[in-house]
XYZ file of C-alpha atoms in Angstrom:
745
model
C 34.884 51.953 -58.793
C 37.334 50.984 -61.537
C 39.800 49.224 -59.274
C 41.531 46.269 -61.086
C 42.015 43.088 -59.266
C 43.970 40.062 -59.956
C 42.100 37.567 -62.242
C 41.860 34.069 -61.088
C 43.989 32.782 -63.947
C 47.082 34.590 -62.559
C 46.789 33.728 -58.941
C 49.186 31.279 -57.283
C 48.032 27.722 -57.080
C 47.263 27.995 -53.263
C 43.964 26.117 -53.187
C 41.883 29.238 -52.586
C 38.558 29.400 -54.297
C 36.021 32.323 -54.331
C 33.788 32.457 -51.225
C 36.389 32.590 -48.552
C 34.882 34.631 -45.708
C 37.753 36.971 -44.947
C 40.912 38.510 -46.412
C 43.227 36.415 -44.206
C 42.939 32.958 -42.696
C 42.258 32.879 -38.907
C 44.302 31.151 -36.276
C 42.955 28.047 -34.529
C 43.307 29.894 -31.204
C 41.119 32.990 -30.372
C 43.149 36.142 -31.078
C 43.887 38.138 -27.842
C 46.164 40.932 -29.033
C 44.165 44.040 -29.977
C 44.303 44.840 -33.620
C 42.389 47.326 -35.887
C 39.578 45.806 -37.968
C 40.738 43.807 -40.936
C 40.467 45.455 -44.360
C 37.666 44.310 -46.818
C 38.482 41.564 -49.241
C 39.944 42.656 -52.513
C 36.673 42.044 -54.346
C 34.607 44.350 -52.095
C 33.732 47.992 -52.602
C 31.497 50.366 -50.580
C 29.262 53.298 -51.667
C 31.081 56.364 -53.088
C 32.327 58.707 -50.415
C 30.031 61.632 -51.033
C 28.183 63.544 -48.306
C 24.367 63.489 -47.825
C 24.045 66.519 -50.191
C 25.994 64.849 -52.931
C 29.390 66.599 -52.410
C 32.469 64.533 -52.824
C 34.218 64.237 -49.477
C 37.542 62.861 -50.667
C 37.504 60.471 -47.711
C 38.941 57.001 -48.057
C 36.267 54.306 -47.728
C 37.972 53.007 -44.662
C 37.128 56.237 -42.908
C 33.447 55.721 -43.231
C 33.474 52.268 -41.770
C 33.768 51.529 -38.075
C 37.231 51.546 -36.687
C 39.304 51.000 -33.580
C 40.545 47.840 -31.870
C 38.153 47.923 -28.957
C 34.418 47.197 -28.528
C 32.451 50.275 -27.689
C 28.870 51.522 -27.174
C 27.191 53.374 -30.051
C 28.511 56.534 -28.439
C 32.136 55.312 -28.421
C 32.479 54.295 -24.697
C 34.811 51.339 -24.477
C 33.303 48.168 -22.962
C 35.092 45.634 -20.694
C 32.423 42.894 -21.000
C 29.703 42.022 -23.504
C 28.925 38.489 -22.369
C 27.144 39.186 -19.036
C 24.284 41.480 -18.033
C 24.741 43.770 -15.027
C 23.183 41.889 -12.092
C 22.709 42.288 -8.359
C 25.323 39.584 -7.587
C 26.241 36.674 -9.787
C 22.861 35.020 -9.192
C 20.835 38.105 -8.666
C 18.288 39.809 -10.837
C 19.259 41.822 -13.908
C 19.422 45.566 -13.257
C 17.501 47.973 -15.470
C 20.349 50.407 -15.235
C 22.444 48.176 -17.529
C 22.711 50.706 -20.332
C 24.801 48.435 -22.565
C 22.211 45.633 -22.396
C 19.389 48.034 -23.219
C 21.253 49.543 -26.148
C 22.390 46.212 -27.586
C 18.957 44.483 -27.270
C 17.056 47.549 -28.466
C 19.192 47.892 -31.567
C 18.814 44.208 -32.221
C 15.098 44.390 -31.907
C 15.064 46.983 -34.701
C 17.649 45.526 -37.046
C 15.111 44.469 -39.589
C 13.188 46.880 -41.805
C 10.192 45.934 -43.870
C 11.289 43.774 -46.811
C 10.174 44.819 -50.296
C 6.670 43.664 -51.270
C 8.102 42.514 -54.536
C 11.756 41.932 -55.357
C 12.634 41.128 -51.704
C 15.176 38.519 -52.663
C 18.133 40.181 -54.216
C 21.872 40.482 -54.735
C 23.872 43.453 -55.869
C 27.344 44.687 -56.923
C 29.298 47.810 -57.745
C 30.701 48.550 -61.127
C 31.430 51.108 -63.819
C 29.661 52.076 -67.061
C 31.595 53.455 -70.004
C 29.708 55.290 -72.801
C 30.493 54.628 -76.410
C 29.371 58.050 -77.627
C 27.056 56.388 -80.113
C 23.905 57.839 -78.533
C 24.882 61.421 -79.128
C 22.393 62.093 -81.904
C 19.430 60.969 -79.919
C 20.122 62.101 -76.379
C 22.075 64.802 -74.667
C 22.595 62.678 -71.507
C 26.252 63.364 -70.705
C 27.092 59.971 -69.143
C 26.490 58.300 -72.560
C 29.193 60.435 -74.214
C 32.313 58.661 -75.554
C 34.623 57.214 -72.846
C 32.733 58.937 -69.961
C 32.969 56.505 -66.934
C 30.095 56.518 -64.506
C 29.901 54.478 -61.215
C 26.994 52.046 -61.112
C 25.266 49.912 -58.561
C 23.173 47.002 -59.841
C 20.629 44.816 -57.991
C 19.269 41.583 -59.345
C 16.205 40.029 -57.768
C 13.319 37.587 -57.963
C 9.752 39.116 -57.873
C 7.474 36.854 -55.757
C 9.628 35.340 -53.066
C 10.449 36.577 -49.614
C 13.948 37.591 -48.579
C 14.555 33.985 -47.416
C 13.280 32.217 -50.519
C 15.452 30.283 -52.941
C 17.302 31.880 -55.905
C 16.485 29.320 -58.672
C 12.664 29.440 -58.547
C 10.746 29.971 -61.814
C 10.061 33.724 -61.730
C 10.735 36.995 -63.393
C 14.017 38.607 -62.396
C 14.567 42.275 -61.660
C 17.519 44.054 -63.178
C 17.875 47.567 -61.667
C 20.852 49.839 -62.362
C 21.747 53.078 -60.506
C 23.918 55.375 -62.513
C 25.760 57.893 -60.390
C 26.132 60.498 -63.116
C 27.485 64.051 -62.770
C 24.086 65.364 -63.713
C 22.280 63.448 -61.048
C 21.208 59.855 -60.489
C 19.534 57.893 -63.315
C 17.860 54.557 -62.408
C 17.049 52.092 -65.098
C 14.639 49.725 -63.274
C 13.859 46.729 -65.441
C 13.438 43.018 -65.708
C 14.910 39.971 -67.504
C 11.697 39.808 -69.552
C 10.987 42.607 -72.043
C 7.149 42.639 -71.405
C 4.906 42.672 -68.299
C 1.837 40.923 -67.117
C -0.327 43.991 -67.208
C -0.845 47.172 -69.233
C -1.952 49.515 -66.427
C -0.483 50.040 -63.017
C -3.851 49.970 -61.373
C -3.755 46.185 -61.869
C -0.392 45.735 -60.273
C -1.729 44.820 -56.786
C -3.963 42.317 -58.452
C -1.281 40.356 -60.330
C 1.074 40.403 -57.320
C -1.662 39.301 -54.881
C -2.469 36.459 -57.364
C 1.087 35.380 -57.610
C 2.020 35.580 -53.827
C 1.359 32.717 -51.527
C -2.222 31.984 -50.688
C -3.258 34.269 -47.814
C -4.734 31.592 -45.736
C -1.826 29.236 -45.559
C 1.033 31.402 -46.754
C 2.025 28.733 -49.314
C 3.424 28.081 -51.786
C 6.467 30.341 -51.406
C 8.252 32.043 -54.410
C 6.403 30.385 -57.138
C 3.405 30.654 -59.506
C 2.457 26.979 -59.533
C -0.812 27.511 -57.710
C -4.420 28.229 -58.267
C -4.629 32.012 -57.617
C -1.957 32.853 -60.086
C -3.456 30.766 -62.992
C -6.912 31.872 -62.017
C -5.897 35.485 -62.579
C -3.825 35.128 -65.764
C -6.310 32.790 -67.436
C -9.071 35.351 -66.875
C -6.809 38.351 -67.626
C -5.428 37.425 -71.074
C -3.215 40.494 -71.518
C -0.893 38.487 -69.129
C -0.395 35.781 -71.706
C 2.726 37.174 -73.272
C 4.667 37.595 -70.079
C 3.395 34.243 -68.731
C 4.701 32.468 -71.779
C 8.174 34.050 -71.258
C 8.127 32.955 -67.642
C 7.210 29.367 -68.558
C 10.159 29.372 -71.047
C 13.789 28.899 -69.949
C 13.958 32.686 -69.300
C 12.182 31.995 -66.049
C 15.098 30.007 -64.600
C 18.359 31.784 -65.561
C 21.638 30.006 -65.231
C 23.132 33.016 -63.628
C 22.605 36.721 -63.189
C 25.761 37.078 -65.273
C 23.954 35.308 -68.201
C 20.703 37.218 -68.059
C 19.396 39.910 -70.353
C 17.862 43.066 -68.990
C 15.087 45.182 -70.403
C 13.698 48.588 -69.536
C 10.268 47.076 -70.451
C 8.729 50.532 -71.110
C 9.324 52.891 -74.021
C 11.189 56.022 -72.954
C 11.585 59.324 -74.706
C 15.100 60.666 -75.423
C 15.814 64.332 -75.989
C 18.682 65.162 -78.298
C 21.137 68.137 -78.331
C 18.876 70.282 -80.410
C 15.610 69.299 -78.697
C 14.587 66.585 -81.245
C 12.981 63.614 -79.575
C 12.954 59.847 -80.270
C 11.281 56.922 -78.576
C 13.521 54.075 -77.406
C 13.549 50.762 -75.549
C 16.544 49.846 -73.353
C 18.402 46.491 -73.536
C 21.163 44.931 -71.500
C 23.038 42.393 -73.500
C 25.347 40.006 -71.439
C 28.753 39.311 -72.887
C 28.426 35.668 -71.755
C 25.167 35.087 -73.591
C 21.791 34.304 -72.335
C 21.632 30.854 -70.606
C 19.302 28.974 -68.377
C 19.017 26.095 -65.957
C 17.010 23.021 -66.741
C 14.020 22.549 -64.460
C 15.202 19.500 -62.614
C 18.528 21.232 -61.984
C 16.739 24.247 -60.653
C 14.733 22.138 -58.252
C 17.872 20.376 -56.912
C 19.655 23.696 -56.488
C 16.839 25.104 -54.462
C 17.520 22.440 -51.872
C 21.311 22.103 -52.069
C 22.161 25.714 -52.467
C 19.323 28.189 -52.236
C 21.780 31.010 -52.579
C 23.066 29.719 -55.946
C 22.595 32.864 -57.977
C 23.948 35.428 -55.541
C 26.910 33.080 -54.769
C 27.635 32.733 -58.463
C 27.711 36.607 -58.827
C 29.873 37.172 -55.818
C 32.285 34.346 -56.645
C 32.705 35.437 -60.290
C 33.587 39.000 -59.214
C 35.971 37.792 -56.490
C 37.615 35.421 -59.121
C 38.192 38.318 -61.427
C 35.652 37.110 -64.016
C 33.910 40.475 -63.987
C 30.377 40.277 -65.548
C 29.761 42.688 -68.489
C 26.747 43.803 -70.348
C 26.349 46.168 -73.333
C 23.596 48.762 -73.003
C 21.731 49.168 -76.283
C 18.655 50.999 -77.504
C 16.041 50.232 -80.122
C 15.193 53.688 -81.646
C 11.737 54.611 -83.090
C 10.417 57.886 -84.541
C 8.515 59.914 -81.998
C 5.260 60.132 -83.944
C 1.854 61.253 -82.490
C 0.672 57.660 -82.846
C 3.686 56.326 -80.872
C 3.554 53.096 -82.805
C 6.134 51.186 -84.869
C 5.393 48.583 -87.574
C 1.886 48.351 -86.144
C 3.126 47.754 -82.564
C 1.805 50.125 -79.970
C 4.970 51.430 -78.120
C 3.003 52.402 -75.042
C 1.763 48.831 -74.428
C 4.132 47.161 -71.953
C 2.847 43.766 -72.900
C 4.368 44.170 -76.412
C 7.933 44.017 -77.721
C 9.449 45.091 -80.965
C 11.416 42.267 -82.694
C 15.117 43.056 -83.059
C 14.803 42.092 -86.711
C 12.556 45.066 -87.216
C 14.473 47.466 -85.025
C 18.132 46.398 -84.312
C 19.523 47.039 -80.799
C 22.174 49.696 -81.126
C 25.007 49.424 -78.497
C 25.602 52.711 -76.603
C 27.882 51.672 -73.667
C 29.461 48.859 -71.623
C 28.822 47.996 -67.970
C 31.334 46.024 -65.966
C 30.565 44.776 -62.392
C 33.894 44.704 -60.601
C 33.236 44.897 -56.831
C 31.086 43.177 -54.322
C 29.339 45.016 -51.566
C 30.890 45.419 -48.195
C 27.657 45.107 -46.172
C 24.521 43.538 -47.585
C 22.084 45.497 -45.420
C 23.654 48.938 -45.932
C 23.876 48.576 -49.665
C 21.790 45.832 -51.198
C 18.871 45.995 -48.762
C 18.754 49.876 -48.497
C 19.332 50.774 -52.083
C 16.230 52.588 -53.370
C 15.521 52.688 -57.113
C 12.866 54.816 -58.779
C 11.956 55.117 -62.525
C 11.460 58.848 -61.927
C 15.202 59.283 -61.195
C 16.038 60.836 -64.608
C 18.787 63.014 -66.041
C 18.605 65.608 -68.761
C 18.125 63.900 -72.192
C 16.059 60.950 -70.855
C 12.300 61.375 -70.259
C 9.258 59.185 -69.745
C 6.263 58.455 -71.941
C 2.559 58.010 -71.319
C 2.843 54.249 -70.802
C 0.086 53.693 -68.137
C 2.141 51.031 -66.294
C 5.092 53.487 -66.032
C 2.865 56.216 -64.787
C 1.900 54.142 -61.797
C 5.517 53.178 -61.088
C 6.505 56.752 -60.991
C 4.178 57.128 -58.002
C 4.616 53.721 -56.362
C 8.356 53.551 -56.014
C 8.718 56.837 -54.215
C 5.852 55.958 -51.895
C 7.439 52.502 -51.139
C 10.817 53.867 -50.254
C 9.289 56.291 -47.691
C 7.570 53.372 -46.033
C 10.522 50.997 -46.084
C 13.354 53.338 -45.302
C 11.702 55.309 -42.508
C 10.976 58.651 -44.102
C 11.652 60.967 -47.051
C 15.387 61.243 -46.490
C 16.285 57.855 -47.962
C 18.429 59.616 -50.669
C 20.863 60.405 -47.911
C 21.720 56.745 -47.187
C 25.262 56.271 -48.619
C 24.326 53.833 -51.343
C 21.526 56.256 -52.573
C 23.534 59.479 -52.427
C 23.834 61.163 -55.756
C 27.302 61.947 -56.981
C 26.138 65.456 -58.109
C 25.642 68.456 -55.781
C 22.219 68.649 -54.111
C 20.456 71.823 -53.024
C 16.794 70.814 -52.831
C 15.480 73.044 -50.002
C 13.822 69.858 -48.567
C 14.219 70.083 -44.804
C 13.956 67.918 -41.684
C 12.068 64.617 -41.479
C 13.187 61.236 -40.092
C 16.910 60.446 -40.426
C 17.977 63.852 -41.629
C 21.794 63.710 -41.713
C 22.616 66.784 -43.756
C 23.386 69.780 -41.508
C 21.754 72.513 -43.599
C 22.879 76.103 -43.369
C 21.097 79.299 -44.263
C 17.841 80.817 -43.068
C 15.735 80.728 -46.221
C 14.755 77.235 -47.517
C 12.341 78.705 -49.974
C 12.490 80.748 -53.099
C 12.434 83.363 -54.148
C 14.484 84.640 -51.220
C 16.955 87.450 -50.575
C 18.114 86.399 -47.098
C 20.332 83.587 -48.544
C 21.484 85.763 -51.408
C 18.804 84.298 -53.687
C 20.466 80.793 -53.553
C 19.558 78.348 -54.782
C 18.846 79.623 -58.278
C 16.818 78.030 -61.109
C 18.857 76.506 -63.998
C 18.097 76.664 -67.647
C 18.569 73.982 -70.310
C 21.899 75.685 -71.116
C 23.062 75.112 -67.515
C 22.129 71.519 -67.197
C 18.490 71.627 -66.104
C 16.100 68.709 -66.525
C 13.477 70.030 -68.873
C 10.577 67.726 -69.652
C 9.908 67.240 -73.364
C 7.087 69.487 -74.530
C 4.657 66.748 -75.595
C 1.244 67.814 -76.854
C -1.706 66.265 -75.072
C -4.697 66.165 -77.304
C -8.018 67.258 -75.846
C -9.944 64.219 -74.710
C -12.525 63.143 -72.154
C -11.415 61.661 -68.837
C -12.086 57.898 -69.281
C -11.035 54.584 -67.654
C -10.261 52.569 -70.687
C -7.313 51.428 -72.912
C -6.589 52.087 -76.553
C -7.964 49.556 -78.969
C -4.424 48.481 -79.922
C -3.996 47.192 -76.388
C -6.619 44.453 -76.963
C -4.553 42.076 -79.036
C -3.299 39.627 -76.405
C -2.226 36.727 -78.579
C -0.202 37.785 -81.578
C 3.009 38.462 -79.733
C 2.823 35.268 -77.546
C 2.454 33.371 -80.724
C 5.501 35.209 -82.098
C 7.455 34.161 -79.009
C 6.328 30.484 -79.404
C 7.145 30.340 -83.110
C 10.709 31.855 -82.483
C 11.686 29.068 -79.941
C 13.798 26.081 -80.978
C 12.508 22.533 -80.405
C 14.294 22.053 -77.073
C 12.921 25.413 -75.811
C 9.385 24.469 -76.831
C 9.683 21.180 -74.973
C 10.690 23.088 -71.858
C 7.717 25.530 -72.170
C 5.311 22.555 -72.512
C 6.877 20.966 -69.399
C 6.628 24.164 -67.455
C 2.931 24.634 -68.241
C 2.216 20.923 -67.499
C 4.047 21.212 -64.167
C 2.538 24.567 -62.999
C -1.024 23.607 -63.951
C -0.611 20.167 -62.557
C -0.092 21.904 -59.146
C -3.461 23.626 -59.404
C -6.363 22.029 -57.541
C -9.196 23.538 -59.506
C -10.175 21.810 -62.822
C -11.780 25.008 -63.993
C -8.491 26.902 -63.786
C -6.700 24.239 -65.855
C -9.415 24.162 -68.475
C -9.580 27.966 -68.765
C -5.819 28.205 -69.248
C -5.950 25.580 -72.030
C -8.424 27.887 -73.731
C -5.889 30.653 -73.559
C -3.067 28.383 -74.876
C -5.331 27.360 -77.802
C -5.189 31.021 -78.967
C -1.393 30.860 -78.870
C -0.667 27.600 -80.625
C -2.514 24.333 -81.153
C 0.608 22.183 -80.692
C 1.340 23.912 -77.332
C -2.238 23.511 -76.230
C -2.545 19.893 -77.272
C 0.696 18.764 -75.541
C -0.097 20.554 -72.347
C -3.625 19.129 -72.373
C -2.190 15.611 -72.859
C -0.012 16.084 -69.777
C -3.022 17.182 -67.768
C -5.281 14.414 -69.124
C -7.729 16.836 -70.559
C -9.064 17.513 -74.101
C -7.488 20.338 -76.119
C -9.960 23.023 -76.894
C -10.027 24.890 -80.247
C -8.902 28.407 -80.718
C -11.496 31.189 -80.338
C -9.537 33.809 -82.339
C -7.947 33.629 -85.781
C -4.332 32.403 -85.510
C -1.862 34.727 -87.268
C 1.596 33.571 -88.332
C 4.114 36.276 -87.708
C 7.755 35.863 -88.939
C 9.780 34.267 -86.132
C 12.372 36.398 -84.294
C 15.584 34.406 -83.886
C 16.794 36.991 -81.337
C 14.175 35.701 -78.894
C 15.895 32.241 -78.758
C 18.698 31.512 -76.371
C 20.288 28.806 -78.596
C 22.329 28.842 -81.701
C 25.428 30.828 -80.779
C 28.662 30.311 -79.021
C 29.730 32.246 -75.970
C 32.735 32.740 -73.716
C 33.147 30.252 -70.783
C 34.405 32.869 -68.316
C 33.681 32.062 -64.746
C 32.151 28.584 -65.508
C 32.817 26.073 -62.726
C 34.559 22.819 -63.626
C 34.701 19.815 -61.261
C 37.915 17.744 -61.375
C 37.090 14.313 -59.906
C 40.178 12.464 -58.577
C 41.589 10.326 -55.789
C 45.100 9.721 -54.482
C 45.635 7.094 -57.117
C 44.656 9.281 -60.046
C 46.993 10.905 -62.597
C 47.878 13.752 -60.302
C 50.196 15.370 -62.668
C 47.338 15.410 -65.158
C 45.060 16.955 -62.508
C 47.622 19.803 -61.937
C 47.791 20.349 -65.686
C 43.999 20.309 -66.109
C 43.541 22.588 -63.128
C 45.915 25.189 -64.623
C 44.296 24.804 -68.114
C 40.901 25.536 -66.534
C 42.311 28.666 -64.832
C 43.966 29.763 -68.093
C 40.570 29.400 -69.810
C 39.014 31.923 -67.370
C 37.022 29.222 -65.625
C 37.066 28.106 -62.007
C 38.322 24.580 -61.092
C 37.057 22.727 -57.995
C 38.798 19.429 -57.094
C 36.404 16.713 -55.928
C 37.963 13.826 -53.986
C 36.908 11.024 -51.529
C 37.936 13.100 -48.470
C 38.986 16.599 -47.729
C 42.511 17.915 -47.249
C 45.040 17.460 -50.125
C 45.916 14.924 -52.727
C 49.520 13.882 -53.407
C 52.191 13.296 -50.845
C 54.989 14.101 -53.350
C 55.230 17.219 -55.310
C 52.914 20.155 -55.090
C 49.889 19.131 -53.001
C 46.456 19.447 -54.673
C 43.866 21.127 -52.403
C 40.531 19.355 -52.330
C 37.540 21.794 -52.452
C 34.652 19.285 -52.481
C 34.302 15.706 -51.279
C 32.018 12.954 -52.675
C 29.722 13.584 -49.728
C 29.448 17.394 -50.177
C 29.465 17.723 -54.041
C 26.336 17.703 -56.190
C 26.284 18.005 -59.943
C 24.196 21.251 -59.849
C 27.126 23.360 -58.661
C 29.246 22.506 -61.707
C 28.926 23.514 -65.364
C 31.197 20.644 -66.394
C 32.860 17.569 -64.864
C 36.254 16.002 -65.684
C 37.303 12.506 -64.621
C 40.970 11.963 -63.820
C 40.843 8.285 -64.712
C 38.551 6.041 -62.689
C 38.571 7.255 -59.123
C 37.705 4.454 -56.596
C 35.036 4.515 -53.842
C 35.567 6.583 -50.681
C 35.680 5.008 -47.290
C 32.316 6.421 -46.422
C 30.583 4.963 -49.502
C 27.760 3.171 -47.615
C 24.103 4.193 -47.220
C 24.215 4.442 -43.459
C 26.675 7.312 -43.663
C 25.494 9.034 -46.853
C 22.153 8.205 -48.492
C 23.577 9.146 -51.940
C 25.985 6.270 -51.544
C 23.237 3.762 -51.515
C 22.523 4.253 -55.272
C 23.520 1.507 -57.726
C 26.878 2.017 -59.559
C 29.325 0.050 -61.618
C 31.881 -1.984 -59.758
C 34.843 -0.057 -58.309
C 33.008 3.335 -58.743
C 31.764 5.376 -55.943
C 27.979 5.694 -56.164
C 28.128 9.391 -55.523
C 30.457 9.901 -58.504
C 28.095 7.897 -60.602
C 25.283 10.208 -59.460
C 27.410 13.290 -60.261
C 28.040 12.126 -63.726
C 24.556 10.828 -64.666
C 22.899 13.909 -63.303
C 25.243 16.195 -65.300
C 24.683 14.155 -68.344
C 20.888 14.322 -67.920
C 21.044 18.110 -67.510
C 22.987 18.420 -70.836
C 26.280 19.490 -69.261
C 29.767 18.998 -70.612
C 31.595 15.947 -69.362
C 35.197 14.804 -70.043
C 38.124 12.817 -68.784
C 41.341 11.062 -69.524
C 43.438 8.116 -68.329
C 40.802 5.476 -68.751
C 37.755 7.686 -68.057
C 36.029 6.403 -71.217
C 35.459 3.022 -69.675
C 33.707 4.346 -66.600
C 31.611 6.723 -68.676
C 30.574 3.808 -70.950
C 29.625 1.719 -67.996
C 27.270 4.612 -66.876
C 25.602 4.721 -70.220
C 27.445 7.927 -71.321
C 28.927 7.451 -74.915
C 32.511 8.751 -74.749
C 32.079 10.153 -78.254
C 28.529 11.505 -77.681
C 27.361 15.208 -77.824
C 29.155 17.325 -75.203
C 31.544 14.530 -74.011
C 35.257 15.100 -74.434
C 37.675 12.227 -73.661
C 41.287 13.291 -74.302
C 44.714 11.828 -74.126
C 45.660 13.958 -71.138
C 44.087 16.566 -68.830
C 44.885 19.570 -71.043
C 43.132 17.934 -74.047
C 40.051 17.094 -71.982
C 39.855 20.667 -70.786
C 40.073 21.913 -74.328
C 37.123 19.676 -75.333
C 34.984 20.633 -72.407
C 35.583 24.317 -72.959
C 34.423 24.003 -76.574
C 31.237 22.234 -75.381
C 30.630 24.930 -72.804
C 30.647 27.579 -75.471
C 27.210 26.248 -76.530
C 26.103 26.095 -72.874
C 24.510 22.628 -73.076
C 24.505 19.615 -75.343
C 20.868 19.732 -76.434
C 21.529 17.132 -79.094
C 21.590 14.362 -76.415
C 17.822 14.634 -76.152
C 16.005 14.996 -79.395
C 12.586 16.484 -78.922
C 9.408 14.546 -79.617
C 8.360 14.259 -83.209
């Protein structure tokens, strides 16, 4: 899991970019000489080689993959033909005795398993977690001890969309981590938003049914911009806090690599002496928290619906391994289970970091892509009840329902109760559970007494104590009370924390929230739903309500509850800091007449900065007949601004030979003389989206002709390619040039 690979910056300049489908380039002619299967690419890793009962096998990962040079049946019989069914003569009927046809088609008919009801659209990677040892006073979880390395598997996902939906929709993202610890599997199953729509799991089907496509038409897909969602959240105001986060930039992350993760719930940690503390888990990305702008997200959904998963895979392949620090907010475990007046069992509430700082306890690095999407990403099974000694749950009513729901879901999706024996789900600790039989049982159990107590198997398995690593629930006192279906009074404040979030946003972020509400509510048909939502927003902030109402052409209602004014929490804003540019994609726009030595220098400078360069030219192939050829990765016809974080102009590249509307509709757009319209579109879109732009060798003139001030915010015109790259990298540290677009007064 900790295999080191060559980072992109030290690779030879051979034109390769992340995303190449195999480890070697194929021949033009079909290969005919039998060879063994090719090895995986250097960026790929499979599940750990442990048996179905958690015992390490010591096997090389290549030994658990299919092997051999010849095509066989599932039982290993070699096949001489797989293109023709067995028939009674060349034109005769197909014979039912064709066992290969039946096996091949039957298996194909059953290739798909039910997709997840939520979080169906996901991407995952392998990695390693290293403990800092700083959590030792509050938990005895061994994997958090200093320098302990634990293999992990992480799956990121959207909530509402189907498996075939787009990545860049406005939605909550799942952030689920499986720790393969020596004490058993620990799953931290969270989101990129620290609060949830509901306070009690009994309402989870309601919020998901409301957010899913309308059941009569099965539209719209993977989005909340429709009547049923807003009908529910406007009537159910405990959803206001999460909804506001979703309408913020957090709802459209730039990348999984630039996304925070939260455990959402409050958990209980048990220390070495049995003392307990309440905590909230946080994942803090080393690259900072960044987002797309809305128009950019919409364009990406059409041009590259796999944008987020591609970004994750390509970054890992390029050696720009994503990293997150795991941190905890620690609170006293008091009978009230509150902190600074905030109910810690309410999953619609957060605790500002200014009141309880996040204390780092370990570092996670994702360093390997999966070998097989279905076997790993699709079959991985997370469960909040997968706990290890030292980490326990609380009485959060949403968490209680999840503890039941996840297990129930895995049994349905994965064909029975033995889903833990699927390789990606196998614990890396010995398993002796006395659970037997069932669908897909792959462990060959021995012994005659799968019960206890027993004497026939020598008394094995024996019970463990706390001193021998047993998981022992914290002895929490449950006060005597009547059985009721109600919530604590502290759960009834639905507006203080949404107002805290709004007041903590910077002006650009507030503008984006206003635009998001205006767009989503503008997609609703029912006037009553829009008016009711405005009444909810009036209880959050009058400015927010008034500007959304203006966009909808409706009057702004007055608040119906007193407006409090909590101190803003700067930690809730994504802006105001500088971050590494690792893995960012820089487009180098050039043609055969450009300063090609400058392109070579700029390309190497981009690599040396830990970023990924893509050369964009009028046609494919290579640039430069003399000297080292420069491989072209994108053409004017195939490139679109949304796949780049920054653009660099190598002078003033001229139009391509296909720059006419009959060939490419993008080429029909107006552009300055001697500029390809598609290059003009690349630059003006990137500028409109706040991205870094640079150039040299006369690029300033073209930028000026496009209305882009060469000395404006986020624009870097240098004397040569290296200077332009340096300026662009500095601009990328702030993610976007928000100063280009001052917010409304």
